[in-house]
Amino acid sequence: DTGVSQNPRHKITKRGQNVTFRCDPISEHNRLYWYRQTLGQGPEFLTYFQNEAQLEKSRLLSDRFSAERPKGSFSTLEIQRTEQGDSAMYLCASSSFRDSDYEQYFGPGTRLTVT
Amino acid sequence: GQNIDQPTEMTATEGAIVQINCTYQTSGFNGLFWYQQHAGEAPTFLSYNVLDGLEEKGRFSSFLSRSKGYSYLLLKELQMKDSASYLCAVRDSNYQLIWGAGTKLIIKP
């Protein structure tokens, strides 16, 4: 399977703990996006990378959130000192900077529950 | 501000046709996407419009009017498996996707 993969698929953590999620994009894609989605809402943009460079970060994103893509391949999203409001589905997507075809391919997501 | 509007929920009958509308106001326009999302799953790409007009892909068609800031997704010969949320997303001047909240489509036998 050469699609986008995310690990873990589910994470339950206690408030105040740190969590880290991993995303492996489609291998030839140089753009990688992180989104957060809550029930009944569309995905909310968090940040995106082109290769290893983090080009944009949502102004709504707390300093507790950080993302890396050290070698321009996989990416990690860390949430420090989790809060109950962080409970959501965290989606990763990748795309190829090719002409005007920027369709984003999504991974299965990591569902975070903060208790 | 940037805004994508689509109905929250729609109901249709198996075998029928349904049209899901989307209106948008964004800073710039570089294409409009429709995605399908089944409950608990990730969105999957359905269609892309960047020029005015209709794009047809099997049972699904998508229409765009840039002057009106309007698009619709047309689903024909509805099947039970089409029960899902349908997300409209616009790529803005920064090539970022701005997402609507999605339309939950319920198909009844």
PDB file of C-alpha atoms in Angstrom:
ATOM      1  CA  ASP A   1       0.000   0.000   0.000  1.00  0.00           C
ATOM      2  CA  THR A   2       1.538   3.314  -1.060  1.00  0.00           C
ATOM      3  CA  GLY A   3      -1.020   5.625   0.535  1.00  0.00           C
ATOM      4  CA  VAL A   4      -0.581   8.010   3.439  1.00  0.00           C
ATOM      5  CA  SER A   5      -0.181   6.227   6.768  1.00  0.00           C
ATOM      6  CA  GLN A   6      -0.582   7.536  10.288  1.00  0.00           C
ATOM      7  CA  ASN A   7       0.334   6.094  13.658  1.00  0.00           C
ATOM      8  CA  PRO A   8      -1.141   5.495  16.082  1.00  0.00           C
ATOM      9  CA  ARG A   9      -4.731   5.234  14.876  1.00  0.00           C
ATOM     10  CA  HIS A  10      -6.090   5.890  18.349  1.00  0.00           C
ATOM     11  CA  LYS A  11      -4.563   7.535  21.403  1.00  0.00           C
ATOM     12  CA  ILE A  12      -6.098   7.978  24.820  1.00  0.00           C
ATOM     13  CA  THR A  13      -4.149  10.158  27.203  1.00  0.00           C
ATOM     14  CA  LYS A  14      -4.639  11.985  30.459  1.00  0.00           C
ATOM     15  CA  ARG A  15      -4.792  15.737  30.578  1.00  0.00           C
ATOM     16  CA  GLY A  16      -1.349  17.252  30.939  1.00  0.00           C
ATOM     17  CA  GLN A  17       0.502  14.467  29.163  1.00  0.00           C
ATOM     18  CA  ASN A  18       2.456  14.918  25.926  1.00  0.00           C
ATOM     19  CA  VAL A  19       1.566  12.975  22.794  1.00  0.00           C
ATOM     20  CA  THR A  20       3.298  12.524  19.454  1.00  0.00           C
ATOM     21  CA  PHE A  21       1.766  11.378  16.184  1.00  0.00           C
ATOM     22  CA  ARG A  22       3.539  10.220  13.069  1.00  0.00           C
ATOM     23  CA  CYS A  23       2.611  10.618   9.400  1.00  0.00           C
ATOM     24  CA  ASP A  24       4.244   8.886   6.447  1.00  0.00           C
ATOM     25  CA  PRO A  25       3.196  10.585   3.195  1.00  0.00           C
ATOM     26  CA  ILE A  26       3.088   9.136  -0.297  1.00  0.00           C
ATOM     27  CA  SER A  27       6.763   8.780  -1.149  1.00  0.00           C
ATOM     28  CA  GLU A  28       6.974  11.143  -4.119  1.00  0.00           C
ATOM     29  CA  HIS A  29       4.893  13.888  -2.486  1.00  0.00           C
ATOM     30  CA  ASN A  30       6.827  16.894  -1.281  1.00  0.00           C
ATOM     31  CA  ARG A  31       3.966  18.685   0.493  1.00  0.00           C
ATOM     32  CA  LEU A  32       2.623  17.452   3.805  1.00  0.00           C
ATOM     33  CA  TYR A  33      -0.300  18.913   5.758  1.00  0.00           C
ATOM     34  CA  TRP A  34      -1.667  18.472   9.251  1.00  0.00           C
ATOM     35  CA  TYR A  35      -5.336  19.105  10.009  1.00  0.00           C
ATOM     36  CA  ARG A  36      -7.576  18.706  13.034  1.00  0.00           C
ATOM     37  CA  GLN A  37     -11.191  17.691  12.676  1.00  0.00           C
ATOM     38  CA  THR A  38     -13.969  17.571  15.258  1.00  0.00           C
ATOM     39  CA  LEU A  39     -17.363  15.972  14.834  1.00  0.00           C
ATOM     40  CA  GLY A  40     -19.595  17.737  12.346  1.00  0.00           C
ATOM     41  CA  GLN A  41     -16.883  20.078  11.136  1.00  0.00           C
ATOM     42  CA  GLY A  42     -14.575  20.195   8.173  1.00  0.00           C
ATOM     43  CA  PRO A  43     -10.822  19.777   8.621  1.00  0.00           C
ATOM     44  CA  GLU A  44      -9.100  22.724  10.310  1.00  0.00           C
ATOM     45  CA  PHE A  45      -5.671  23.574   8.909  1.00  0.00           C
ATOM     46  CA  LEU A  46      -2.800  23.324  11.408  1.00  0.00           C
ATOM     47  CA  THR A  47       0.420  23.493   9.419  1.00  0.00           C
ATOM     48  CA  TYR A  48       2.135  22.366   6.242  1.00  0.00           C
ATOM     49  CA  PHE A  49       5.581  21.501   4.960  1.00  0.00           C
ATOM     50  CA  GLN A  50       7.185  21.660   1.570  1.00  0.00           C
ATOM     51  CA  ASN A  51      10.004  19.142   1.783  1.00  0.00           C
ATOM     52  CA  GLU A  52      11.551  19.756   5.229  1.00  0.00           C
ATOM     53  CA  ALA A  53      10.550  23.418   5.457  1.00  0.00           C
ATOM     54  CA  GLN A  54       7.520  24.352   7.549  1.00  0.00           C
ATOM     55  CA  LEU A  55       5.990  27.061   5.383  1.00  0.00           C
ATOM     56  CA  GLU A  56       2.875  27.970   7.279  1.00  0.00           C
ATOM     57  CA  LYS A  57       1.371  27.481  10.693  1.00  0.00           C
ATOM     58  CA  SER A  58      -2.178  28.376  11.648  1.00  0.00           C
ATOM     59  CA  ARG A  59      -2.468  31.489  13.774  1.00  0.00           C
ATOM     60  CA  LEU A  60      -4.984  29.565  15.859  1.00  0.00           C
ATOM     61  CA  LEU A  61      -2.394  26.967  16.745  1.00  0.00           C
ATOM     62  CA  SER A  62      -1.267  27.023  20.352  1.00  0.00           C
ATOM     63  CA  ASP A  63       2.429  27.010  21.262  1.00  0.00           C
ATOM     64  CA  ARG A  64       1.787  23.578  22.752  1.00  0.00           C
ATOM     65  CA  PHE A  65       1.664  22.206  19.206  1.00  0.00           C
ATOM     66  CA  SER A  66       4.813  21.575  17.224  1.00  0.00           C
ATOM     67  CA  ALA A  67       5.486  19.704  14.025  1.00  0.00           C
ATOM     68  CA  GLU A  68       8.629  18.523  12.322  1.00  0.00           C
ATOM     69  CA  ARG A  69       9.586  16.942   9.037  1.00  0.00           C
ATOM     70  CA  PRO A  70      13.324  16.508   9.524  1.00  0.00           C
ATOM     71  CA  LYS A  71      14.296  14.803   6.284  1.00  0.00           C
ATOM     72  CA  GLY A  72      11.431  15.851   4.098  1.00  0.00           C
ATOM     73  CA  SER A  73       9.822  12.441   4.376  1.00  0.00           C
ATOM     74  CA  PHE A  74       7.764  11.487   7.461  1.00  0.00           C
ATOM     75  CA  SER A  75       6.449  14.099   9.859  1.00  0.00           C
ATOM     76  CA  THR A  76       5.626  14.185  13.560  1.00  0.00           C
ATOM     77  CA  LEU A  77       3.070  16.317  15.377  1.00  0.00           C
ATOM     78  CA  GLU A  78       3.590  16.781  19.110  1.00  0.00           C
ATOM     79  CA  ILE A  79       1.068  18.189  21.538  1.00  0.00           C
ATOM     80  CA  GLN A  80       2.447  19.146  24.921  1.00  0.00           C
ATOM     81  CA  ARG A  81       0.415  19.396  28.114  1.00  0.00           C
ATOM     82  CA  THR A  82      -2.719  18.076  26.444  1.00  0.00           C
ATOM     83  CA  GLU A  83      -6.096  19.570  27.292  1.00  0.00           C
ATOM     84  CA  GLN A  84      -9.562  18.088  26.889  1.00  0.00           C
ATOM     85  CA  GLY A  85     -10.197  20.522  24.052  1.00  0.00           C
ATOM     86  CA  ASP A  86      -7.428  18.814  22.086  1.00  0.00           C
ATOM     87  CA  SER A  87      -9.632  15.742  21.663  1.00  0.00           C
ATOM     88  CA  ALA A  88     -10.173  15.417  17.921  1.00  0.00           C
ATOM     89  CA  MET A  89      -9.189  13.498  14.820  1.00  0.00           C
ATOM     90  CA  TYR A  90      -5.756  14.569  13.569  1.00  0.00           C
ATOM     91  CA  LEU A  91      -5.444  14.125   9.833  1.00  0.00           C
ATOM     92  CA  CYS A  92      -2.331  14.153   7.711  1.00  0.00           C
ATOM     93  CA  ALA A  93      -2.427  14.721   3.959  1.00  0.00           C
ATOM     94  CA  SER A  94       0.193  14.895   1.240  1.00  0.00           C
ATOM     95  CA  SER A  95       0.309  16.323  -2.259  1.00  0.00           C
ATOM     96  CA  SER A  96       2.662  16.753  -5.160  1.00  0.00           C
ATOM     97  CA  PHE A  97       3.717  20.178  -6.391  1.00  0.00           C
ATOM     98  CA  ARG A  98       3.029  19.314 -10.006  1.00  0.00           C
ATOM     99  CA  ASP A  99       1.465  21.813 -12.377  1.00  0.00           C
ATOM    100  CA  SER A 100      -1.914  22.718 -10.937  1.00  0.00           C
ATOM    101  CA  ASP A 101      -2.641  19.295  -9.542  1.00  0.00           C
ATOM    102  CA  TYR A 102      -2.525  19.820  -5.794  1.00  0.00           C
ATOM    103  CA  GLU A 103      -5.055  17.197  -4.814  1.00  0.00           C
ATOM    104  CA  GLN A 104      -4.429  16.205  -1.230  1.00  0.00           C
ATOM    105  CA  TYR A 105      -4.416  12.551  -0.255  1.00  0.00           C
ATOM    106  CA  PHE A 106      -5.424  11.902   3.317  1.00  0.00           C
ATOM    107  CA  GLY A 107      -4.245   9.328   5.793  1.00  0.00           C
ATOM    108  CA  PRO A 108      -6.674   7.426   8.037  1.00  0.00           C
ATOM    109  CA  GLY A 109      -6.151   9.858  10.908  1.00  0.00           C
ATOM    110  CA  THR A 110      -5.223   9.573  14.572  1.00  0.00           C
ATOM    111  CA  ARG A 111      -8.128   9.900  16.965  1.00  0.00           C
ATOM    112  CA  LEU A 112      -7.008  11.579  20.193  1.00  0.00           C
ATOM    113  CA  THR A 113      -9.055  11.367  23.371  1.00  0.00           C
ATOM    114  CA  VAL A 114      -7.892  13.428  26.336  1.00  0.00           C
ATOM    115  CA  THR A 115      -9.461  12.358  29.629  1.00  0.00           C
TER     116      THR A 115
ATOM    117  CA  GLY B   1     -12.875  36.688   6.378  1.00  0.00           C
ATOM    118  CA  GLN B   2     -13.034  33.426   4.499  1.00  0.00           C
ATOM    119  CA  ASN B   3     -16.231  31.460   4.461  1.00  0.00           C
ATOM    120  CA  ILE B   4     -17.558  28.259   2.904  1.00  0.00           C
ATOM    121  CA  ASP B   5     -21.266  27.533   3.278  1.00  0.00           C
ATOM    122  CA  GLN B   6     -23.017  24.255   2.594  1.00  0.00           C
ATOM    123  CA  PRO B   7     -26.172  22.685   4.029  1.00  0.00           C
ATOM    124  CA  THR B   8     -25.685  20.720   7.223  1.00  0.00           C
ATOM    125  CA  GLU B   9     -27.737  17.710   6.240  1.00  0.00           C
ATOM    126  CA  MET B  10     -29.732  16.383   3.289  1.00  0.00           C
ATOM    127  CA  THR B  11     -31.875  13.303   2.788  1.00  0.00           C
ATOM    128  CA  ALA B  12     -32.498  11.524  -0.513  1.00  0.00           C
ATOM    129  CA  THR B  13     -33.900   8.249  -1.765  1.00  0.00           C
ATOM    130  CA  GLU B  14     -31.935   5.366  -3.227  1.00  0.00           C
ATOM    131  CA  GLY B  15     -31.865   5.602  -7.025  1.00  0.00           C
ATOM    132  CA  ALA B  16     -32.680   9.314  -7.050  1.00  0.00           C
ATOM    133  CA  ILE B  17     -30.559  12.413  -7.797  1.00  0.00           C
ATOM    134  CA  VAL B  18     -29.338  14.918  -5.214  1.00  0.00           C
ATOM    135  CA  GLN B  19     -27.568  18.266  -5.560  1.00  0.00           C
ATOM    136  CA  ILE B  20     -25.374  19.599  -2.764  1.00  0.00           C
ATOM    137  CA  ASN B  21     -24.659  23.306  -2.989  1.00  0.00           C
ATOM    138  CA  CYS B  22     -21.605  25.212  -1.802  1.00  0.00           C
ATOM    139  CA  THR B  23     -21.068  28.972  -1.720  1.00  0.00           C
ATOM    140  CA  TYR B  24     -17.753  30.543  -0.873  1.00  0.00           C
ATOM    141  CA  GLN B  25     -16.041  33.814  -0.078  1.00  0.00           C
ATOM    142  CA  THR B  26     -12.286  33.478   0.025  1.00  0.00           C
ATOM    143  CA  SER B  27      -9.160  35.576  -0.406  1.00  0.00           C
ATOM    144  CA  GLY B  28      -8.339  34.477  -3.905  1.00  0.00           C
ATOM    145  CA  PHE B  29      -9.407  31.387  -5.779  1.00  0.00           C
ATOM    146  CA  ASN B  30      -7.256  28.606  -7.136  1.00  0.00           C
ATOM    147  CA  GLY B  31      -9.727  25.805  -7.519  1.00  0.00           C
ATOM    148  CA  LEU B  32     -12.565  24.091  -5.688  1.00  0.00           C
ATOM    149  CA  PHE B  33     -12.550  20.529  -4.441  1.00  0.00           C
ATOM    150  CA  TRP B  34     -15.243  18.111  -3.338  1.00  0.00           C
ATOM    151  CA  TYR B  35     -14.335  15.321  -0.938  1.00  0.00           C
ATOM    152  CA  GLN B  36     -16.394  12.433   0.419  1.00  0.00           C
ATOM    153  CA  GLN B  37     -15.978  11.369   4.032  1.00  0.00           C
ATOM    154  CA  HIS B  38     -17.581   8.306   5.573  1.00  0.00           C
ATOM    155  CA  ALA B  39     -18.062   8.368   9.322  1.00  0.00           C
ATOM    156  CA  GLY B  40     -14.803   7.764  11.157  1.00  0.00           C
ATOM    157  CA  GLU B  41     -12.749   7.744   7.972  1.00  0.00           C
ATOM    158  CA  ALA B  42     -10.499  10.214   6.178  1.00  0.00           C
ATOM    159  CA  PRO B  43     -11.777  12.396   3.311  1.00  0.00           C
ATOM    160  CA  THR B  44     -11.346  11.001  -0.196  1.00  0.00           C
ATOM    161  CA  PHE B  45     -11.117  13.143  -3.317  1.00  0.00           C
ATOM    162  CA  LEU B  46     -14.141  13.319  -5.612  1.00  0.00           C
ATOM    163  CA  SER B  47     -13.701  16.252  -7.983  1.00  0.00           C
ATOM    164  CA  TYR B  48     -11.817  19.431  -8.824  1.00  0.00           C
ATOM    165  CA  ASN B  49     -13.046  22.537 -10.659  1.00  0.00           C
ATOM    166  CA  VAL B  50     -10.939  25.544 -11.538  1.00  0.00           C
ATOM    167  CA  LEU B  51     -12.804  26.829 -14.617  1.00  0.00           C
ATOM    168  CA  ASP B  52     -16.512  27.590 -14.891  1.00  0.00           C
ATOM    169  CA  GLY B  53     -18.692  24.733 -16.009  1.00  0.00           C
ATOM    170  CA  LEU B  54     -19.503  21.140 -15.334  1.00  0.00           C
ATOM    171  CA  GLU B  55     -17.047  18.309 -14.677  1.00  0.00           C
ATOM    172  CA  GLU B  56     -18.542  14.845 -14.984  1.00  0.00           C
ATOM    173  CA  LYS B  57     -17.096  11.726 -13.450  1.00  0.00           C
ATOM    174  CA  GLY B  58     -19.367   8.719 -13.619  1.00  0.00           C
ATOM    175  CA  ARG B  59     -22.332   9.150 -11.278  1.00  0.00           C
ATOM    176  CA  PHE B  60     -20.830  12.319  -9.809  1.00  0.00           C
ATOM    177  CA  SER B  61     -20.673  15.759 -11.457  1.00  0.00           C
ATOM    178  CA  SER B  62     -19.450  19.063 -10.092  1.00  0.00           C
ATOM    179  CA  PHE B  63     -20.301  22.552 -11.328  1.00  0.00           C
ATOM    180  CA  LEU B  64     -18.529  25.850 -10.728  1.00  0.00           C
ATOM    181  CA  SER B  65     -19.472  29.498 -11.251  1.00  0.00           C
ATOM    182  CA  ARG B  66     -16.590  31.692 -10.151  1.00  0.00           C
ATOM    183  CA  SER B  67     -18.507  34.942 -10.671  1.00  0.00           C
ATOM    184  CA  LYS B  68     -21.198  33.736  -8.259  1.00  0.00           C
ATOM    185  CA  GLY B  69     -18.851  32.040  -5.807  1.00  0.00           C
ATOM    186  CA  TYR B  70     -20.941  28.917  -6.202  1.00  0.00           C
ATOM    187  CA  SER B  71     -20.499  25.227  -6.816  1.00  0.00           C
ATOM    188  CA  TYR B  72     -22.639  22.151  -6.607  1.00  0.00           C
ATOM    189  CA  LEU B  73     -22.025  18.433  -6.464  1.00  0.00           C
ATOM    190  CA  LEU B  74     -24.579  16.304  -8.296  1.00  0.00           C
ATOM    191  CA  LEU B  75     -24.949  12.655  -7.374  1.00  0.00           C
ATOM    192  CA  LYS B  76     -27.024  10.443  -9.675  1.00  0.00           C
ATOM    193  CA  GLU B  77     -28.450   6.947  -9.214  1.00  0.00           C
ATOM    194  CA  LEU B  78     -27.909   7.167  -5.486  1.00  0.00           C
ATOM    195  CA  GLN B  79     -26.735   4.058  -3.686  1.00  0.00           C
ATOM    196  CA  MET B  80     -26.830   3.321   0.022  1.00  0.00           C
ATOM    197  CA  LYS B  81     -23.031   3.494   0.106  1.00  0.00           C
ATOM    198  CA  ASP B  82     -23.260   7.163  -0.883  1.00  0.00           C
ATOM    199  CA  SER B  83     -24.406   7.937   2.649  1.00  0.00           C
ATOM    200  CA  ALA B  84     -21.533  10.099   3.864  1.00  0.00           C
ATOM    201  CA  SER B  85     -20.490  13.675   4.476  1.00  0.00           C
ATOM    202  CA  TYR B  86     -19.549  15.742   1.423  1.00  0.00           C
ATOM    203  CA  LEU B  87     -16.971  18.448   1.994  1.00  0.00           C
ATOM    204  CA  CYS B  88     -16.486  21.501  -0.208  1.00  0.00           C
ATOM    205  CA  ALA B  89     -13.016  23.087  -0.066  1.00  0.00           C
ATOM    206  CA  VAL B  90     -11.590  26.117  -1.856  1.00  0.00           C
ATOM    207  CA  ARG B  91      -7.900  26.672  -2.504  1.00  0.00           C
ATOM    208  CA  ASP B  92      -7.127  30.295  -1.714  1.00  0.00           C
ATOM    209  CA  SER B  93      -4.477  32.707  -2.950  1.00  0.00           C
ATOM    210  CA  ASN B  94      -1.889  31.020  -0.709  1.00  0.00           C
ATOM    211  CA  TYR B  95      -2.801  27.621  -2.171  1.00  0.00           C
ATOM    212  CA  GLN B  96      -4.249  26.537   1.168  1.00  0.00           C
ATOM    213  CA  LEU B  97      -7.530  24.639   1.347  1.00  0.00           C
ATOM    214  CA  ILE B  98     -10.375  26.357   3.161  1.00  0.00           C
ATOM    215  CA  TRP B  99     -12.946  23.758   4.168  1.00  0.00           C
ATOM    216  CA  GLY B 100     -16.678  23.867   4.644  1.00  0.00           C
ATOM    217  CA  ALA B 101     -18.238  22.015   7.568  1.00  0.00           C
ATOM    218  CA  GLY B 102     -19.593  19.324   5.255  1.00  0.00           C
ATOM    219  CA  THR B 103     -23.052  18.152   4.246  1.00  0.00           C
ATOM    220  CA  LYS B 104     -24.234  14.912   5.781  1.00  0.00           C
ATOM    221  CA  LEU B 105     -26.153  12.987   3.131  1.00  0.00           C
ATOM    222  CA  ILE B 106     -28.608  10.367   4.332  1.00  0.00           C
ATOM    223  CA  ILE B 107     -29.856   7.865   1.757  1.00  0.00           C
ATOM    224  CA  LYS B 108     -33.133   6.106   2.466  1.00  0.00           C
ATOM    225  CA  PRO B 109     -34.275   2.908   0.728  1.00  0.00           C
TER     226      PRO B 109
END
